[in-house]
């Protein structure tokens, strides 16, 4: 089989060191962002040293009082930060109750497999050896579930805190030029990206080592218990995504429909009562939700790879370094992303608006190229030249270069999905310009063109995922698919930095508008925001693509663990599961869309009421009641996130308990196949409508100017399209990838129970 170049001791040092480097780097970036002061300079010091940098400000050129502007920005930022924090704290209280209840469920279900016996049992895959009792798996799965959940919550919360810290600072930097604002927004995104990637890796690594103290040589039991970590991460992400998505879109739709369409006032106008809720929504949905979501994907792909490895030669022969291959790939990913980030912030300077999108695209390309080299090195030093991988009951011989190719397939498939998403959602390309052009004849044609674009945008990503699955499965069975998913997520720090950059820029534009800053500043923040919209769509593409691979790997692990010989679609048990599973994404989307619709309805009524009953509001002499709108969004999202969440969490439990593992395998396959398509088309349709509206508003080309200006009929049609797309791209679409992952990982965690006691209905018949 061959020995490994990297010693176990070196592995034990490298993984935590890389994680700590990631955390230190994120703190350095945070320190650089905090150099931008949010307090006006009272001493009237000379103009050349404003905000700690030597740059002239737009205010000086235009003779505006700089003190008032800075104070106003600080005040608005405070309101957004308070709104975001209070919403997340409220949401986490409800989610905390769920977490405790579900943890008890895990313990009871898994403990009952052997009747809560404390005696050692025969191992599942090697009956000649004795393994730790089922009650130990129950207890440790519960602990790892809670750890995953807490890490996920922390990831989302820290991300939101950083974003609300950076938004006004980005606005103030925009007074000096678009390059300065870009660096502030991007650095803040990097803080979140690196904190999340490093924390996820560190907590997982420490958990494995602590569990090892009890499990000793029983690696099969150890890594089965670790799967709870992925379940915890994803279950919190589901509520974060759905709750945050409902919040942000209820506010957004309410603000747009009444403000822009009915009252003809600009976006983020301080007279609009829903404007603070809208900006809070960007942080709780796009930042906290996205953070938890990608953390969940990362945790699950690591867990899926570790579970399969533990029953392959790595686990059987106790080869620690080879066993930690998925964690080593993630460790190298942190170092690669660190170098990549410096390209955006230090090596190259952004001088004009046209440089923004290429700079963000280069981040993806540079990180992918460097990561390919990194993976090659890790595969060479951390893997034996040949080894065996568990493949549905038999051990398959695999070479280290094949595993390297599996990771690369995932890595490059991610890049392809990213670029296809960009092509279909960026207003620099024909598809979105065609959607904008269709607004000439009204909202109906805009909607038709947008839907067609979304459906069409599914084709290439699905081929990329299909090829990725075929290649990686051919080389290394289910382990190949798990590491391909990990490959796609290995550059998670850069992916998240690009993703978080979008909402921060969006908030910066909102603050500029509310603080009454120069229109030139708003133009700069709008340019940052338009690029951010595209990058957000790319981030969602990555999340959906990786979710498909992760779910398949988890599905394979579940089938092995549940002792299913073959999943035969022609047996009625499996087929009924398949058709019901394919329906679930539609049921889930219906719930989330309806929730946004009903919350937006309340918001529209409240905004209209304020415009009609508060004297002097339109004239700008009276202040709107922002707090009521924030409360409407908060109450609606907390109430409405429970039914979709329950649907996802209860389906595997009900199906597995009453219908058994064969039907459940059908449900998982069905939801995976239909969920991926619905998610990609929903995200891209929404993104295209949003950028078609921005294309008309910016008026950057001759074609765009014939459709504008703001307030024209084509522009109003574009706003309606954008409003329809909001729940598609920010609530239903992104939540679907959590649905497919979460059902798969939950089935895997509960597999021992389902295999022992599941299928009650069929047993009665």
mmCIF file of N, CA, C and O in Angstrom, residues 598-663:
data_model
loop_
_atom_site.group_PDB
_atom_site.id
_atom_site.type_symbol
_atom_site.label_atom_id
_atom_site.label_comp_id
_atom_site.label_asym_id
_atom_site.label_seq_id
_atom_site.Cartn_x
_atom_site.Cartn_y
_atom_site.Cartn_z
ATOM 1 N N UNK A 598 -46.981 37.155 2.175
ATOM 2 C CA UNK A 598 -47.889 37.642 3.226
ATOM 3 C C UNK A 598 -47.199 38.671 4.117
ATOM 4 O O UNK A 598 -47.816 39.642 4.560
ATOM 5 N N UNK A 599 -45.885 38.484 4.370
ATOM 6 C CA UNK A 599 -45.155 39.479 5.175
ATOM 7 C C UNK A 599 -45.031 40.796 4.397
ATOM 8 O O UNK A 599 -45.178 41.885 4.969
ATOM 9 N N UNK A 600 -44.793 40.693 3.077
ATOM 10 C CA UNK A 600 -44.668 41.894 2.246
ATOM 11 C C UNK A 600 -45.994 42.652 2.190
ATOM 12 O O UNK A 600 -46.028 43.890 2.150
ATOM 13 N N UNK A 601 -47.098 41.905 2.202
ATOM 14 C CA UNK A 601 -48.428 42.521 2.181
ATOM 15 C C UNK A 601 -48.610 43.437 3.390
ATOM 16 O O UNK A 601 -49.037 44.589 3.258
ATOM 17 N N UNK A 602 -48.238 42.907 4.565
ATOM 18 C CA UNK A 602 -48.343 43.715 5.800
ATOM 19 C C UNK A 602 -47.434 44.944 5.699
ATOM 20 O O UNK A 602 -47.782 46.041 6.123
ATOM 21 N N UNK A 603 -46.244 44.718 5.138
ATOM 22 C CA UNK A 603 -45.269 45.811 5.031
ATOM 23 C C UNK A 603 -45.782 46.907 4.097
ATOM 24 O O UNK A 603 -45.689 48.097 4.414
ATOM 25 N N UNK A 604 -46.328 46.517 2.946
ATOM 26 C CA UNK A 604 -46.847 47.497 1.982
ATOM 27 C C UNK A 604 -47.954 48.326 2.632
ATOM 28 O O UNK A 604 -47.993 49.565 2.508
ATOM 29 N N UNK A 605 -48.848 47.645 3.361
ATOM 30 C CA UNK A 605 -49.952 48.374 4.019
ATOM 31 C C UNK A 605 -49.426 49.378 5.031
ATOM 32 O O UNK A 605 -49.914 50.507 5.130
ATOM 33 N N UNK A 606 -48.400 48.968 5.801
ATOM 34 C CA UNK A 606 -47.837 49.856 6.823
ATOM 35 C C UNK A 606 -47.140 51.064 6.186
ATOM 36 O O UNK A 606 -47.302 52.199 6.636
ATOM 37 N N UNK A 607 -46.376 50.817 5.111
ATOM 38 C CA UNK A 607 -45.665 51.918 4.451
ATOM 39 C C UNK A 607 -46.683 52.902 3.846
ATOM 40 O O UNK A 607 -46.546 54.118 3.974
ATOM 41 N N UNK A 608 -47.708 52.352 3.209
ATOM 42 C CA UNK A 608 -48.766 53.227 2.656
ATOM 43 C C UNK A 608 -49.428 54.041 3.764
ATOM 44 O O UNK A 608 -49.690 55.229 3.612
ATOM 45 N N UNK A 609 -49.742 53.362 4.884
ATOM 46 C CA UNK A 609 -50.407 54.060 6.000
ATOM 47 C C UNK A 609 -49.572 55.242 6.468
ATOM 48 O O UNK A 609 -50.090 56.343 6.677
ATOM 49 N N UNK A 610 -48.256 55.013 6.590
ATOM 50 C CA UNK A 610 -47.407 56.105 7.079
ATOM 51 C C UNK A 610 -47.359 57.266 6.087
ATOM 52 O O UNK A 610 -47.428 58.426 6.474
ATOM 53 N N UNK A 611 -47.246 56.933 4.784
ATOM 54 C CA UNK A 611 -47.222 58.016 3.778
ATOM 55 C C UNK A 611 -48.527 58.812 3.795
ATOM 56 O O UNK A 611 -48.535 60.021 3.591
ATOM 57 N N UNK A 612 -49.630 58.114 4.047
ATOM 58 C CA UNK A 612 -50.935 58.781 3.998
ATOM 59 C C UNK A 612 -51.280 59.526 5.281
ATOM 60 O O UNK A 612 -52.064 60.475 5.248
ATOM 61 N N UNK A 613 -50.743 59.093 6.424
ATOM 62 C CA UNK A 613 -51.201 59.677 7.700
ATOM 63 C C UNK A 613 -50.167 60.558 8.402
ATOM 64 O O UNK A 613 -50.536 61.318 9.288
ATOM 65 N N UNK A 614 -48.882 60.437 8.040
ATOM 66 C CA UNK A 614 -47.883 61.297 8.721
ATOM 67 C C UNK A 614 -47.702 62.569 7.900
ATOM 68 O O UNK A 614 -47.174 62.530 6.780
ATOM 69 N N UNK A 615 -48.167 63.722 8.429
ATOM 70 C CA UNK A 615 -48.042 64.973 7.649
ATOM 71 C C UNK A 615 -46.570 65.371 7.494
ATOM 72 O O UNK A 615 -45.783 65.230 8.425
ATOM 73 N N UNK A 616 -46.213 65.796 6.297
ATOM 74 C CA UNK A 616 -44.850 66.285 6.044
ATOM 75 C C UNK A 616 -43.839 65.192 5.749
ATOM 76 O O UNK A 616 -42.648 65.461 5.608
ATOM 77 N N UNK A 617 -44.303 63.927 5.637
ATOM 78 C CA UNK A 617 -43.358 62.825 5.392
ATOM 79 C C UNK A 617 -42.763 62.911 3.988
ATOM 80 O O UNK A 617 -41.550 62.822 3.805
ATOM 81 N N UNK A 618 -43.626 63.132 2.982
ATOM 82 C CA UNK A 618 -43.131 63.221 1.598
ATOM 83 C C UNK A 618 -42.249 64.452 1.402
ATOM 84 O O UNK A 618 -41.322 64.444 0.592
ATOM 85 N N UNK A 619 -42.549 65.502 2.140
ATOM 86 C CA UNK A 619 -41.765 66.745 1.994
ATOM 87 C C UNK A 619 -40.418 66.636 2.704
ATOM 88 O O UNK A 619 -39.537 67.472 2.508
ATOM 89 N N UNK A 620 -40.287 65.643 3.562
ATOM 90 C CA UNK A 620 -39.021 65.461 4.277
ATOM 91 C C UNK A 620 -38.942 66.241 5.565
ATOM 92 O O UNK A 620 -37.880 66.321 6.184
ATOM 93 N N UNK A 621 -40.057 66.814 6.006
ATOM 94 C CA UNK A 621 -40.024 67.599 7.253
ATOM 95 C C UNK A 621 -40.346 66.734 8.475
ATOM 96 O O UNK A 621 -40.045 67.103 9.594
ATOM 97 N N UNK A 622 -40.986 65.556 8.242
ATOM 98 C CA UNK A 622 -41.293 64.650 9.360
ATOM 99 C C UNK A 622 -40.514 63.349 9.176
ATOM 100 O O UNK A 622 -40.189 62.969 8.055
ATOM 101 N N UNK A 623 -40.238 62.662 10.308
ATOM 102 C CA UNK A 623 -39.489 61.398 10.228
ATOM 103 C C UNK A 623 -40.464 60.221 10.224
ATOM 104 O O UNK A 623 -41.441 60.226 10.973
ATOM 105 N N UNK A 624 -40.212 59.188 9.404
ATOM 106 C CA UNK A 624 -41.088 58.013 9.421
ATOM 107 C C UNK A 624 -40.855 57.162 10.670
ATOM 108 O O UNK A 624 -39.844 57.329 11.359
ATOM 109 N N UNK A 625 -41.786 56.257 10.928
ATOM 110 C CA UNK A 625 -41.661 55.345 12.067
ATOM 111 C C UNK A 625 -40.987 54.063 11.570
ATOM 112 O O UNK A 625 -41.650 53.124 11.144
ATOM 113 N N UNK A 626 -39.642 54.045 11.631
ATOM 114 C CA UNK A 626 -38.887 52.885 11.127
ATOM 115 C C UNK A 626 -39.147 51.628 11.970
ATOM 116 O O UNK A 626 -39.175 50.516 11.465
ATOM 117 N N UNK A 627 -39.327 51.843 13.291
ATOM 118 C CA UNK A 627 -39.383 50.705 14.224
ATOM 119 C C UNK A 627 -40.543 49.762 13.919
ATOM 120 O O UNK A 627 -40.403 48.535 14.033
ATOM 121 N N UNK A 628 -41.692 50.326 13.514
ATOM 122 C CA UNK A 628 -42.858 49.470 13.228
ATOM 123 C C UNK A 628 -42.559 48.524 12.074
ATOM 124 O O UNK A 628 -42.919 47.346 12.105
ATOM 125 N N UNK A 629 -41.884 49.039 11.032
ATOM 126 C CA UNK A 629 -41.550 48.199 9.873
ATOM 127 C C UNK A 629 -40.558 47.105 10.262
ATOM 128 O O UNK A 629 -40.676 45.961 9.805
ATOM 129 N N UNK A 630 -39.586 47.448 11.115
ATOM 130 C CA UNK A 630 -38.619 46.447 11.582
ATOM 131 C C UNK A 630 -39.355 45.345 12.344
ATOM 132 O O UNK A 630 -39.096 44.153 12.175
ATOM 133 N N UNK A 631 -40.342 45.763 13.168
ATOM 134 C CA UNK A 631 -41.106 44.788 13.970
ATOM 135 C C UNK A 631 -41.931 43.862 13.064
ATOM 136 O O UNK A 631 -42.004 42.650 13.298
ATOM 137 N N UNK A 632 -42.530 44.426 12.003
ATOM 138 C CA UNK A 632 -43.338 43.603 11.084
ATOM 139 C C UNK A 632 -42.466 42.507 10.474
ATOM 140 O O UNK A 632 -42.833 41.329 10.449
ATOM 141 N N UNK A 633 -41.286 42.901 9.999
ATOM 142 C CA UNK A 633 -40.379 41.919 9.385
ATOM 143 C C UNK A 633 -39.938 40.860 10.390
ATOM 144 O O UNK A 633 -39.911 39.667 10.086
ATOM 145 N N UNK A 634 -39.585 41.310 11.602
ATOM 146 C CA UNK A 634 -39.106 40.372 12.632
ATOM 147 C C UNK A 634 -40.189 39.354 12.978
ATOM 148 O O UNK A 634 -39.954 38.141 12.960
ATOM 149 N N UNK A 635 -41.394 39.858 13.300
ATOM 150 C CA UNK A 635 -42.479 38.962 13.717
ATOM 151 C C UNK A 635 -42.827 37.964 12.617
ATOM 152 O O UNK A 635 -43.019 36.773 12.868
ATOM 153 N N UNK A 636 -42.901 38.481 11.369
ATOM 154 C CA UNK A 636 -43.287 37.613 10.249
ATOM 155 C C UNK A 636 -42.258 36.504 10.053
ATOM 156 O O UNK A 636 -42.615 35.334 9.901
ATOM 157 N N UNK A 637 -40.970 36.867 10.070
ATOM 158 C CA UNK A 637 -39.958 35.853 9.760
ATOM 159 C C UNK A 637 -39.851 34.808 10.866
ATOM 160 O O UNK A 637 -39.671 33.623 10.578
ATOM 161 N N UNK A 638 -39.986 35.222 12.124
ATOM 162 C CA UNK A 638 -39.900 34.242 13.223
ATOM 163 C C UNK A 638 -41.057 33.253 13.118
ATOM 164 O O UNK A 638 -40.897 32.040 13.264
ATOM 165 N N UNK A 639 -42.264 33.800 12.839
ATOM 166 C CA UNK A 639 -43.452 32.944 12.775
ATOM 167 C C UNK A 639 -43.412 32.027 11.541
ATOM 168 O O UNK A 639 -43.730 30.851 11.596
ATOM 169 N N UNK A 640 -42.972 32.607 10.422
ATOM 170 C CA UNK A 640 -43.085 31.886 9.145
ATOM 171 C C UNK A 640 -41.941 30.897 8.890
ATOM 172 O O UNK A 640 -42.032 30.070 8.003
ATOM 173 N N UNK A 641 -40.845 31.000 9.672
ATOM 174 C CA UNK A 641 -39.725 30.090 9.372
ATOM 175 C C UNK A 641 -39.982 28.691 9.936
ATOM 176 O O UNK A 641 -39.327 27.726 9.554
ATOM 177 N N UNK A 642 -40.960 28.577 10.854
ATOM 178 C CA UNK A 642 -41.157 27.294 11.535
ATOM 179 C C UNK A 642 -41.748 26.209 10.613
ATOM 180 O O UNK A 642 -41.195 25.112 10.536
ATOM 181 N N UNK A 643 -42.854 26.491 9.849
ATOM 182 C CA UNK A 643 -43.392 25.406 9.000
ATOM 183 C C UNK A 643 -42.406 24.847 7.960
ATOM 184 O O UNK A 643 -42.235 23.625 7.888
ATOM 185 N N UNK A 644 -41.682 25.705 7.166
ATOM 186 C CA UNK A 644 -40.724 25.108 6.219
ATOM 187 C C UNK A 644 -39.623 24.330 6.937
ATOM 188 O O UNK A 644 -39.187 23.273 6.476
ATOM 189 N N UNK A 645 -39.187 24.857 8.076
ATOM 190 C CA UNK A 645 -38.143 24.168 8.849
ATOM 191 C C UNK A 645 -38.624 22.811 9.321
ATOM 192 O O UNK A 645 -37.907 21.808 9.233
ATOM 193 N N UNK A 646 -39.864 22.776 9.801
ATOM 194 C CA UNK A 646 -40.434 21.511 10.288
ATOM 195 C C UNK A 646 -40.568 20.505 9.144
ATOM 196 O O UNK A 646 -40.304 19.315 9.318
ATOM 197 N N UNK A 647 -40.952 20.990 7.972
ATOM 198 C CA UNK A 647 -41.103 20.095 6.808
ATOM 199 C C UNK A 647 -39.789 19.356 6.534
ATOM 200 O O UNK A 647 -39.764 18.135 6.357
ATOM 201 N N UNK A 648 -38.695 20.116 6.518
ATOM 202 C CA UNK A 648 -37.392 19.520 6.186
ATOM 203 C C UNK A 648 -36.908 18.588 7.294
ATOM 204 O O UNK A 648 -36.408 17.496 7.035
ATOM 205 N N UNK A 649 -37.066 19.014 8.544
ATOM 206 C CA UNK A 649 -36.520 18.236 9.664
ATOM 207 C C UNK A 649 -37.347 16.974 9.953
ATOM 208 O O UNK A 649 -36.805 15.966 10.390
ATOM 209 N N UNK A 650 -38.650 17.047 9.721
ATOM 210 C CA UNK A 650 -39.500 15.911 10.096
ATOM 211 C C UNK A 650 -39.632 14.865 8.992
ATOM 212 O O UNK A 650 -39.894 13.698 9.265
ATOM 213 N N UNK A 651 -39.473 15.301 7.715
ATOM 214 C CA UNK A 651 -39.665 14.341 6.608
ATOM 215 C C UNK A 651 -38.809 13.073 6.761
ATOM 216 O O UNK A 651 -39.340 11.967 6.730
ATOM 217 N N UNK A 652 -37.460 13.188 6.949
ATOM 218 C CA UNK A 652 -36.663 11.954 7.068
ATOM 219 C C UNK A 652 -37.091 11.103 8.270
ATOM 220 O O UNK A 652 -37.108 9.870 8.187
ATOM 221 N N UNK A 653 -37.440 11.775 9.384
ATOM 222 C CA UNK A 653 -37.824 11.022 10.585
ATOM 223 C C UNK A 653 -39.104 10.229 10.345
ATOM 224 O O UNK A 653 -39.199 9.049 10.678
ATOM 225 N N UNK A 654 -40.098 10.888 9.740
ATOM 226 C CA UNK A 654 -41.389 10.224 9.504
ATOM 227 C C UNK A 654 -41.234 9.108 8.471
ATOM 228 O O UNK A 654 -41.673 7.974 8.675
ATOM 229 N N UNK A 655 -40.574 9.431 7.349
ATOM 230 C CA UNK A 655 -40.428 8.431 6.277
ATOM 231 C C UNK A 655 -39.608 7.239 6.776
ATOM 232 O O UNK A 655 -39.986 6.078 6.585
ATOM 233 N N UNK A 656 -38.478 7.521 7.427
ATOM 234 C CA UNK A 656 -37.605 6.436 7.898
ATOM 235 C C UNK A 656 -38.288 5.550 8.927
ATOM 236 O O UNK A 656 -38.186 4.318 8.888
ATOM 237 N N UNK A 657 -39.023 6.180 9.861
ATOM 238 C CA UNK A 657 -39.664 5.411 10.932
ATOM 239 C C UNK A 657 -40.835 4.583 10.404
ATOM 240 O O UNK A 657 -40.983 3.407 10.740
ATOM 241 N N UNK A 658 -41.672 5.188 9.566
ATOM 242 C CA UNK A 658 -42.906 4.498 9.147
ATOM 243 C C UNK A 658 -42.766 3.707 7.843
ATOM 244 O O UNK A 658 -43.441 2.711 7.647
ATOM 245 N N UNK A 659 -41.896 4.189 6.937
ATOM 246 C CA UNK A 659 -41.819 3.535 5.627
ATOM 247 C C UNK A 659 -40.496 2.798 5.387
ATOM 248 O O UNK A 659 -40.356 2.056 4.422
ATOM 249 N N UNK A 660 -39.502 3.077 6.228
ATOM 250 C CA UNK A 660 -38.255 2.315 6.124
ATOM 251 C C UNK A 660 -37.194 2.950 5.240
ATOM 252 O O UNK A 660 -37.426 3.967 4.588
ATOM 253 N N UNK A 661 -36.019 2.306 5.253
ATOM 254 C CA UNK A 661 -34.850 2.912 4.608
ATOM 255 C C UNK A 661 -34.938 2.923 3.083
ATOM 256 O O UNK A 661 -34.416 3.827 2.436
ATOM 257 N N UNK A 662 -35.622 1.937 2.476
ATOM 258 C CA UNK A 662 -35.702 1.946 0.998
ATOM 259 C C UNK A 662 -36.487 3.152 0.507
ATOM 260 O O UNK A 662 -36.073 3.852 -0.413
ATOM 261 N N UNK A 663 -37.650 3.386 1.135
ATOM 262 C CA UNK A 663 -38.474 4.537 0.734
ATOM 263 C C UNK A 663 -37.714 5.837 0.996
ATOM 264 O O UNK A 663 -37.742 6.757 0.182
#
